[in-house]
Coordinates of C-alpha atoms and ligand atoms in Angstrom, one line a residue:
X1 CA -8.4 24.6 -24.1
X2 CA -8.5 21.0 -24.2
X3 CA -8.6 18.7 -21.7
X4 CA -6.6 15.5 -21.0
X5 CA -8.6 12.8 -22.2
X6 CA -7.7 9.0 -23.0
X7 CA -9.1 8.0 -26.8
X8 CA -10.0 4.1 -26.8
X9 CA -11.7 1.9 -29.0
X10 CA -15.5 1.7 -28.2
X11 CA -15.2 -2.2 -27.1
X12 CA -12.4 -1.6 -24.7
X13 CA -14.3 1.7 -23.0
X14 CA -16.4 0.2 -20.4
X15 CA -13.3 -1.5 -19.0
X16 CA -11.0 1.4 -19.1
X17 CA -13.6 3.8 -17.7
X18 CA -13.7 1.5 -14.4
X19 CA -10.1 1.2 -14.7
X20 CA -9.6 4.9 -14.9
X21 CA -12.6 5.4 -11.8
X22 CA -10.9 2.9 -9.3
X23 CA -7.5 4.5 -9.7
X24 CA -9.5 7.9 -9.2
X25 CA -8.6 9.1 -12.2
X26 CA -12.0 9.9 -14.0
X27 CA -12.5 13.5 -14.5
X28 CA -16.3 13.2 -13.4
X29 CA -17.3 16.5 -14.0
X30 CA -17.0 16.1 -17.9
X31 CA -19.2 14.3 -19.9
X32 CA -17.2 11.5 -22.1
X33 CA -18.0 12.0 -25.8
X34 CA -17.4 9.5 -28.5
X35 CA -16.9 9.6 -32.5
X36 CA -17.7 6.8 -35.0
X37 CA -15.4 4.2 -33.2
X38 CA -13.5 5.5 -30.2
X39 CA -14.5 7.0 -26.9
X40 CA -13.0 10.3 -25.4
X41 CA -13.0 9.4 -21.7
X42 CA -11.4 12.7 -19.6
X43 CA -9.0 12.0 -16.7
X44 CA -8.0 14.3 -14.3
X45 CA -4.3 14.2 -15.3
X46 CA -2.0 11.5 -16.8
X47 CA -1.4 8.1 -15.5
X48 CA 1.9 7.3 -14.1
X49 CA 3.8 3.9 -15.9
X50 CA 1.9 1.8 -13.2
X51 CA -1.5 3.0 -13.3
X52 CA -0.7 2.9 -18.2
X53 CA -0.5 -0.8 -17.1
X54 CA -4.2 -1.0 -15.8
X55 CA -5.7 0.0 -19.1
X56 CA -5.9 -1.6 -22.4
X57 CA -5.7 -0.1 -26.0
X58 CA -5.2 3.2 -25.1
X59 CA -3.8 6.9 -26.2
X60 CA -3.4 9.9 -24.5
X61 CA -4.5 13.0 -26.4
X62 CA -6.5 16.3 -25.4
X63 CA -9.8 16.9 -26.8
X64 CA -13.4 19.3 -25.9
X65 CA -15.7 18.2 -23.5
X66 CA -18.7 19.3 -22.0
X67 CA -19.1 20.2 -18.4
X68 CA -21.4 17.6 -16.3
X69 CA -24.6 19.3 -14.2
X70 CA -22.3 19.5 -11.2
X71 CA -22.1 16.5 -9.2
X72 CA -22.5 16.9 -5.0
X73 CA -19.5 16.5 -3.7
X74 CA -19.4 14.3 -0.3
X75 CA -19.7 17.5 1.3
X76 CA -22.1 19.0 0.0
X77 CA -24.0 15.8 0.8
X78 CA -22.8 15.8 4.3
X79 CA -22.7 19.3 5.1
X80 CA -18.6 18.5 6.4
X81 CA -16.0 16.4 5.4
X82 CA -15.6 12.7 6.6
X83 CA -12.6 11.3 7.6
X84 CA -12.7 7.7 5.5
X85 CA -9.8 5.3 3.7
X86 CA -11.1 3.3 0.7
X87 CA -9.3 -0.4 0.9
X88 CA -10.6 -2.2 -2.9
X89 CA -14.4 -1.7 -2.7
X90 CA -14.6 -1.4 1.1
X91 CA -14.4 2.4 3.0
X92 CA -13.1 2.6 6.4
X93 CA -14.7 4.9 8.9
X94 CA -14.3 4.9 12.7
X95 CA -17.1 3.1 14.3
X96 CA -17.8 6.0 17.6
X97 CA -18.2 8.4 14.6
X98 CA -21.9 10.2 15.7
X99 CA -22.7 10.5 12.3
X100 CA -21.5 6.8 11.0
X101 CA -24.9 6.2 9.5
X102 CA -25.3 9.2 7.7
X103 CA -21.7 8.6 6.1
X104 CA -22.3 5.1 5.2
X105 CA -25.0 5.9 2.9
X106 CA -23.3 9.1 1.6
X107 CA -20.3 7.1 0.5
X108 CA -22.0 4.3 -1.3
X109 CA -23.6 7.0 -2.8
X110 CA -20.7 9.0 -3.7
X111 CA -18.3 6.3 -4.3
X112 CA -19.8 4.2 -7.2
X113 CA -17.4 1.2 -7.0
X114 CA -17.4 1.2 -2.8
X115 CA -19.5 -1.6 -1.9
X116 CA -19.4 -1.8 1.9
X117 CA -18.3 0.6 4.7
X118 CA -17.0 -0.8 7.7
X119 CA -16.6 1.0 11.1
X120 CA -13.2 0.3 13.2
X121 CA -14.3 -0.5 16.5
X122 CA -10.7 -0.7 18.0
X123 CA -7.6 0.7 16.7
X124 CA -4.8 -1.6 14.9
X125 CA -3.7 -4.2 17.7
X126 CA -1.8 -7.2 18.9
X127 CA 0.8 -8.9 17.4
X128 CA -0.7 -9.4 14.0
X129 CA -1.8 -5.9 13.8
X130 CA -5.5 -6.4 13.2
X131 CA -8.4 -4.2 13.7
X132 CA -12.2 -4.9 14.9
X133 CA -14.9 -3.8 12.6
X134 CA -18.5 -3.7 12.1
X135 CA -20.8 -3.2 9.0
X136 CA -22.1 0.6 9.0
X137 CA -23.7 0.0 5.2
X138 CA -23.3 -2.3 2.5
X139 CA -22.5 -5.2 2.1
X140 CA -21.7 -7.5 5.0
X141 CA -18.1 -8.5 4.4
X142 CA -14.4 -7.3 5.3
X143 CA -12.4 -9.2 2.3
X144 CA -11.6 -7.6 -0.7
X145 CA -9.1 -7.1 -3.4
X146 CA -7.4 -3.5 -3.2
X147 CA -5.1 -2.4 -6.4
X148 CA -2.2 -0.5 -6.1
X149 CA 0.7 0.6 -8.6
X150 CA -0.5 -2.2 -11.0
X151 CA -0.6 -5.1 -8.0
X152 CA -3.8 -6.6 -6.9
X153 CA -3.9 -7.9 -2.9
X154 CA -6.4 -10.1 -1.7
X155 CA -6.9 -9.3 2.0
X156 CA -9.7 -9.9 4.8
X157 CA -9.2 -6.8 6.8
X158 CA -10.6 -8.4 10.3
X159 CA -7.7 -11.1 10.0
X160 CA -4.6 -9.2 8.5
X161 CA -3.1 -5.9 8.5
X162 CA -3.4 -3.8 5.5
X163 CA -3.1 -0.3 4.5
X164 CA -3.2 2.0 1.4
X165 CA -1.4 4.7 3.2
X166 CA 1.7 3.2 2.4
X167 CA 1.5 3.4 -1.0
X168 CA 3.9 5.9 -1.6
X169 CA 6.6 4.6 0.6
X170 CA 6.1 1.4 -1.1
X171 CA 7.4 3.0 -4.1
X172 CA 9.9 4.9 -2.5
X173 CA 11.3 1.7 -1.1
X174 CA 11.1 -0.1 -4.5
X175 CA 12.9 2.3 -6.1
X176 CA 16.2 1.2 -3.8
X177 CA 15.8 -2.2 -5.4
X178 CA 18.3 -3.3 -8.1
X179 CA 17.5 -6.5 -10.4
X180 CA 18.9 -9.5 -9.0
X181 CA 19.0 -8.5 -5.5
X182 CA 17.8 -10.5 -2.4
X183 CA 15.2 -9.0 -0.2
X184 CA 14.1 -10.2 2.7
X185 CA 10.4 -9.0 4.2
X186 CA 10.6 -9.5 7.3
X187 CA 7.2 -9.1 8.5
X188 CA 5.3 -9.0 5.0
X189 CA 1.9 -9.4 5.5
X190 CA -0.2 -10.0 2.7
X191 CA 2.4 -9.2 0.6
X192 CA 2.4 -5.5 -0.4
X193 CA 6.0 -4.8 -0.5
X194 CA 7.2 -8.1 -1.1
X195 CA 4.6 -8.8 -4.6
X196 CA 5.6 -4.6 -5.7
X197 CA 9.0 -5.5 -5.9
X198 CA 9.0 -8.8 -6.9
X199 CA 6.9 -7.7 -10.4
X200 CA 8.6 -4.4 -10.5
X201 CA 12.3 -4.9 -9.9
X202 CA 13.4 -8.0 -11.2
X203 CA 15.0 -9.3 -7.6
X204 CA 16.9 -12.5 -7.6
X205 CA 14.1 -13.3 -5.1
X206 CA 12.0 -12.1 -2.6
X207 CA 11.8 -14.0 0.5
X208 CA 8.4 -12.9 2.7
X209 CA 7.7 -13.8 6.0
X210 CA 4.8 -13.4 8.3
X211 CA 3.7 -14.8 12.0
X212 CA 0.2 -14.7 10.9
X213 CA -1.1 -17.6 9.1
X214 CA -4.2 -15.6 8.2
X215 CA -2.1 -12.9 6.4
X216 CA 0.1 -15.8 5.2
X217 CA -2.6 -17.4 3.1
X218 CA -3.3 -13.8 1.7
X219 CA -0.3 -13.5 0.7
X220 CA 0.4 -16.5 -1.3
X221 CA -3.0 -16.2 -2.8
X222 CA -1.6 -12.7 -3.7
X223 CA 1.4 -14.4 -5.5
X224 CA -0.6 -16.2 -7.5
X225 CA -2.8 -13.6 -8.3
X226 CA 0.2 -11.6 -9.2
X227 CA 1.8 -13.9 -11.2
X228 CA 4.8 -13.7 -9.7
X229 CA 7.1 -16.5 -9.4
X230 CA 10.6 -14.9 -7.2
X231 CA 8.6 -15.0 -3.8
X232 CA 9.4 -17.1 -1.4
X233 CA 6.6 -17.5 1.4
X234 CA 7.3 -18.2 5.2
X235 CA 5.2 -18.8 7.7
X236 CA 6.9 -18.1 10.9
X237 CA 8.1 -15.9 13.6
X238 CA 11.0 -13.5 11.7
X239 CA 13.6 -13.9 14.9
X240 CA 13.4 -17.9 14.5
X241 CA 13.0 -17.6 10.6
X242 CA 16.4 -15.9 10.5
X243 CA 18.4 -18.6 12.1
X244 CA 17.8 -20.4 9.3
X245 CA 21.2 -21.4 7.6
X246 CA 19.9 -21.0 4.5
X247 CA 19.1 -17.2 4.8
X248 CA 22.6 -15.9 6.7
X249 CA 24.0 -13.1 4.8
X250 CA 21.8 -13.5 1.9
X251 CA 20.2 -10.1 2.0
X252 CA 20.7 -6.7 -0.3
X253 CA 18.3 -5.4 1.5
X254 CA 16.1 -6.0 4.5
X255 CA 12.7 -4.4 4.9
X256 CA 11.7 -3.9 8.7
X257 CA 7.9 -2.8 8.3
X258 CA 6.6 -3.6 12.2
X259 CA 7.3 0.3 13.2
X260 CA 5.9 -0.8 17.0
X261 CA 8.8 -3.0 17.8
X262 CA 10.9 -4.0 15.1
X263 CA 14.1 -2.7 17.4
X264 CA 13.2 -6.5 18.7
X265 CA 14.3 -8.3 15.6
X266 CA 17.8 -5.6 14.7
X267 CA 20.1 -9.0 15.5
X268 CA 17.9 -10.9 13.3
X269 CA 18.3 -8.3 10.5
X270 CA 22.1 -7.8 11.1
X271 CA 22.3 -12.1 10.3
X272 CA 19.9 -11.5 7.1
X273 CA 22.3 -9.1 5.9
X274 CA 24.9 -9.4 3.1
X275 CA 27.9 -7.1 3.4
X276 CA 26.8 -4.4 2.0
X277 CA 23.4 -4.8 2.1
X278 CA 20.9 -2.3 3.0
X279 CA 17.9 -2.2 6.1
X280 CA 15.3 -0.5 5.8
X281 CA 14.1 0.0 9.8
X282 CA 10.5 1.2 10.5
X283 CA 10.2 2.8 14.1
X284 CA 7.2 4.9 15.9
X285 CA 9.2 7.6 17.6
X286 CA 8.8 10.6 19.9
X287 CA 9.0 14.0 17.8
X288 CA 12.3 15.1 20.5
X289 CA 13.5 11.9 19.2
X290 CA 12.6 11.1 16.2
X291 CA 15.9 9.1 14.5
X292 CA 18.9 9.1 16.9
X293 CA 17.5 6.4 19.7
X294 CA 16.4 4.1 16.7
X295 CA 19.9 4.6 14.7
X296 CA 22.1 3.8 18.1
X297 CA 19.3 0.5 18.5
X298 CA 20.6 -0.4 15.0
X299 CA 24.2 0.5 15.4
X300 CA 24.6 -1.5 18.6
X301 CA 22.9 -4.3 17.0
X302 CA 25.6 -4.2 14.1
X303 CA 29.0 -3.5 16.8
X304 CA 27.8 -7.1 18.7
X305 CA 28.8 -8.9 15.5
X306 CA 31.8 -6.9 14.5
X307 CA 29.8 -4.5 11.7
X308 CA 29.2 -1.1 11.0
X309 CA 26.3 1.1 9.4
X310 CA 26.3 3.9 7.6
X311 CA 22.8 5.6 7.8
X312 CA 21.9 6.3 3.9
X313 CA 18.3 7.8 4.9
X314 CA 16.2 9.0 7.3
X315 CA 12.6 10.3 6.8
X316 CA 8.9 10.9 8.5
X317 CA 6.6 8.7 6.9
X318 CA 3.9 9.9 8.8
X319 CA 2.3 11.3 12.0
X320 CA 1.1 8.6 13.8
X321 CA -0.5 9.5 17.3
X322 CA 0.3 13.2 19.1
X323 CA 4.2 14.1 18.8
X324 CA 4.4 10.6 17.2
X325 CA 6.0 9.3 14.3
X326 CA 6.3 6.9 11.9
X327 CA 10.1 6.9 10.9
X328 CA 11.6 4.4 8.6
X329 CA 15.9 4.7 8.7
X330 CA 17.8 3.5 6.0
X331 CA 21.3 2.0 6.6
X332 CA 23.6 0.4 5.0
X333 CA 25.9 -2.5 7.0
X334 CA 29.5 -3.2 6.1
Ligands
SAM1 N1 4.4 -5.1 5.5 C1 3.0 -5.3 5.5 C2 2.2 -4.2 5.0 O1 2.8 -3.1 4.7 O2 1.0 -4.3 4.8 C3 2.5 -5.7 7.0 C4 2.9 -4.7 8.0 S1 2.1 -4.9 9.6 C5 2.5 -3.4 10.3 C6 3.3 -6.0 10.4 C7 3.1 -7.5 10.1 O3 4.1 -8.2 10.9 C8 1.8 -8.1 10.4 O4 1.3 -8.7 9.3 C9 2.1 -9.1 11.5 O5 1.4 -10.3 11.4 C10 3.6 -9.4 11.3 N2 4.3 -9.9 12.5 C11 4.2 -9.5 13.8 N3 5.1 -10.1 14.5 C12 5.8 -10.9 13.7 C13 6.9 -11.7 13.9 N4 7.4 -11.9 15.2 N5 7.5 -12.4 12.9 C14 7.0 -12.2 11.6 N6 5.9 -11.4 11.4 C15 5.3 -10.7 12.4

């Protein structure tokens, strides 16, 4: 039987093939084969739209291959499992781990475009959201630039938030967005909703604002990077940012992605609002709780300006502690 495969011509392989390995989609245990002028490179299964806009030149057949000598997996260089998150060419492990140094080296090993592993020596804190970290192997450094549904994002991990477990709900959320709508980011970080939408969905504009002025310059370093031109950056605190004239009523939809205490910025959302309009609200909430408390916050925050919601959506995005949640609510304001 054959096996999926992209065909390329031979002076456009060696940038697919790392193409296809950082979106994990080499099929390492077959040997890529050639003809006169193409390579057969084979990939686990076919890419999505996004991931097609990564590589150049490109069709996707099926075609033989030969088996690899099996490769070691990370656990059978380990002897268990690690728990790890890979942010661009830097992997995340937790710092108290007894075996940290052993899964350093196994992962640079493993993980051919991983360059550095850092170990979290605190968990995501503060206001800005930021974790401590220190070098476990590698290379000394915590910036890097992580791709994600055909996006690139510059970000130093000890100065601003960022995380690829959101990937999917990133999409989900994008998927809500119409062309020509207004959305407003509320607490945007280094961009990774705002610059997904923005190149993906044709908004009016997308206006992004962060308190941090470390995950600010990220994030217009990302719009550049991103060549995207409907982003409107703001440096500021999102209840004081809202008072602006300029931004009453302008929103189709707000996203509310500060799941620790966004309930402190509902009146500030219910101003950004068009009638209409939709929030998207991100909460961390108690399993014998999960959506009601967080839906009467938002509905009380509508009634003290005469409006009223109509919940579209409500979903687990994630566990996030013990009986904990990450929740994100959907509603739309009339
Ligand atoms: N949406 C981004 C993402 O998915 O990567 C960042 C989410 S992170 C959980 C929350 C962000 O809110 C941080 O970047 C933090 O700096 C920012 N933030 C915290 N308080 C804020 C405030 N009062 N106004 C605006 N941004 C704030």
């Amino acid at each position: 039987m054959g096996i999926n495969c992209v065909k390329v011509p031979k002076r456009y392989g060696e940038p697919n093939r790392r193409a296809l390995i950082e979106m994990e989609l080499l099929d390492s245990s077959k040997k890529i084969t050639s003809d006169a002028d193409h390579l057969f490179i084979p990939i686990v299964r076919e890419p999505n739209d996004a991931e097609k806009g990564n590589l150049v030149d490109v069709e996707f057949l099926e075609h033989e291959f030969e088996e690899h000598e099996k490769a070691p997996t990370l656990e059978d260089l380990l002897g268990f499992m690690p728990h790890y998150e890979v942010i661009g060419d830097i992997a995340l492990i937790e710092a108290d781990d007894p075996d940290a140094d052993r899964i350093g080296e196994a992962l640079l090993k493993f993980h051919p475009h991983v360059n550095t592993v850092l170990g979290a020596t605190s968990p995501v804190v503060g206001e800005f959201r930021v974790r401590e970290f220190v070098l476990v192997a590698g290379v000394n450094k915590t910036e890097t630039i992580h791709k994600e549904y055909g996006c690139r994002y510059i970000v130093d991990l000890a100065k601003a938030y960022f995380t690829p477990r959101l990937s999917t709900e990133r999409e989900r959320i994008l998927s809500w967005i119409k062309p020509d709508d207004v959305v407003v980011d509320m607490f945007a970080g280094v961009g990774p909703y705002s610059i997904l939408i923005a190149k993906k969905a044709s908004p009016k504009k997308v206006v992004a604002i962060d308190k941090n002025p470390a995950a600010v310059e990220f994030l217009r370093r990302n719009v550049v990077l991103n060549s995207v031109d409907n982003v409107e950056v703001v440096e500021g605190d999102a209840n004081v940012e809202a008072e602006a004239q300029r931004f009453a009523g302008i929103a189709d939809h707000v996203i509310m992605n500060l799941p620790h205490n966004a309930y402190d910025f509902l009146d500030s959302a219910v101003k950004l609002i068009k009638t209409g309009g939709m929030i998207h609200y991100y909460g961390i909430t108690h399993e014998d709780n999960l959506f009601d408390g967080s839906i009467g916050l938002i509905e009380a925050a509508a009634k003290r300006v005469g409006r009223q919601i109509e919940v579209m959506g409500k979903r687990t995005v994630r566990s996030y502690a013990p009986h904990q949640y990450n929740v994100c609510i959907e509603v739309r304001v009339a």
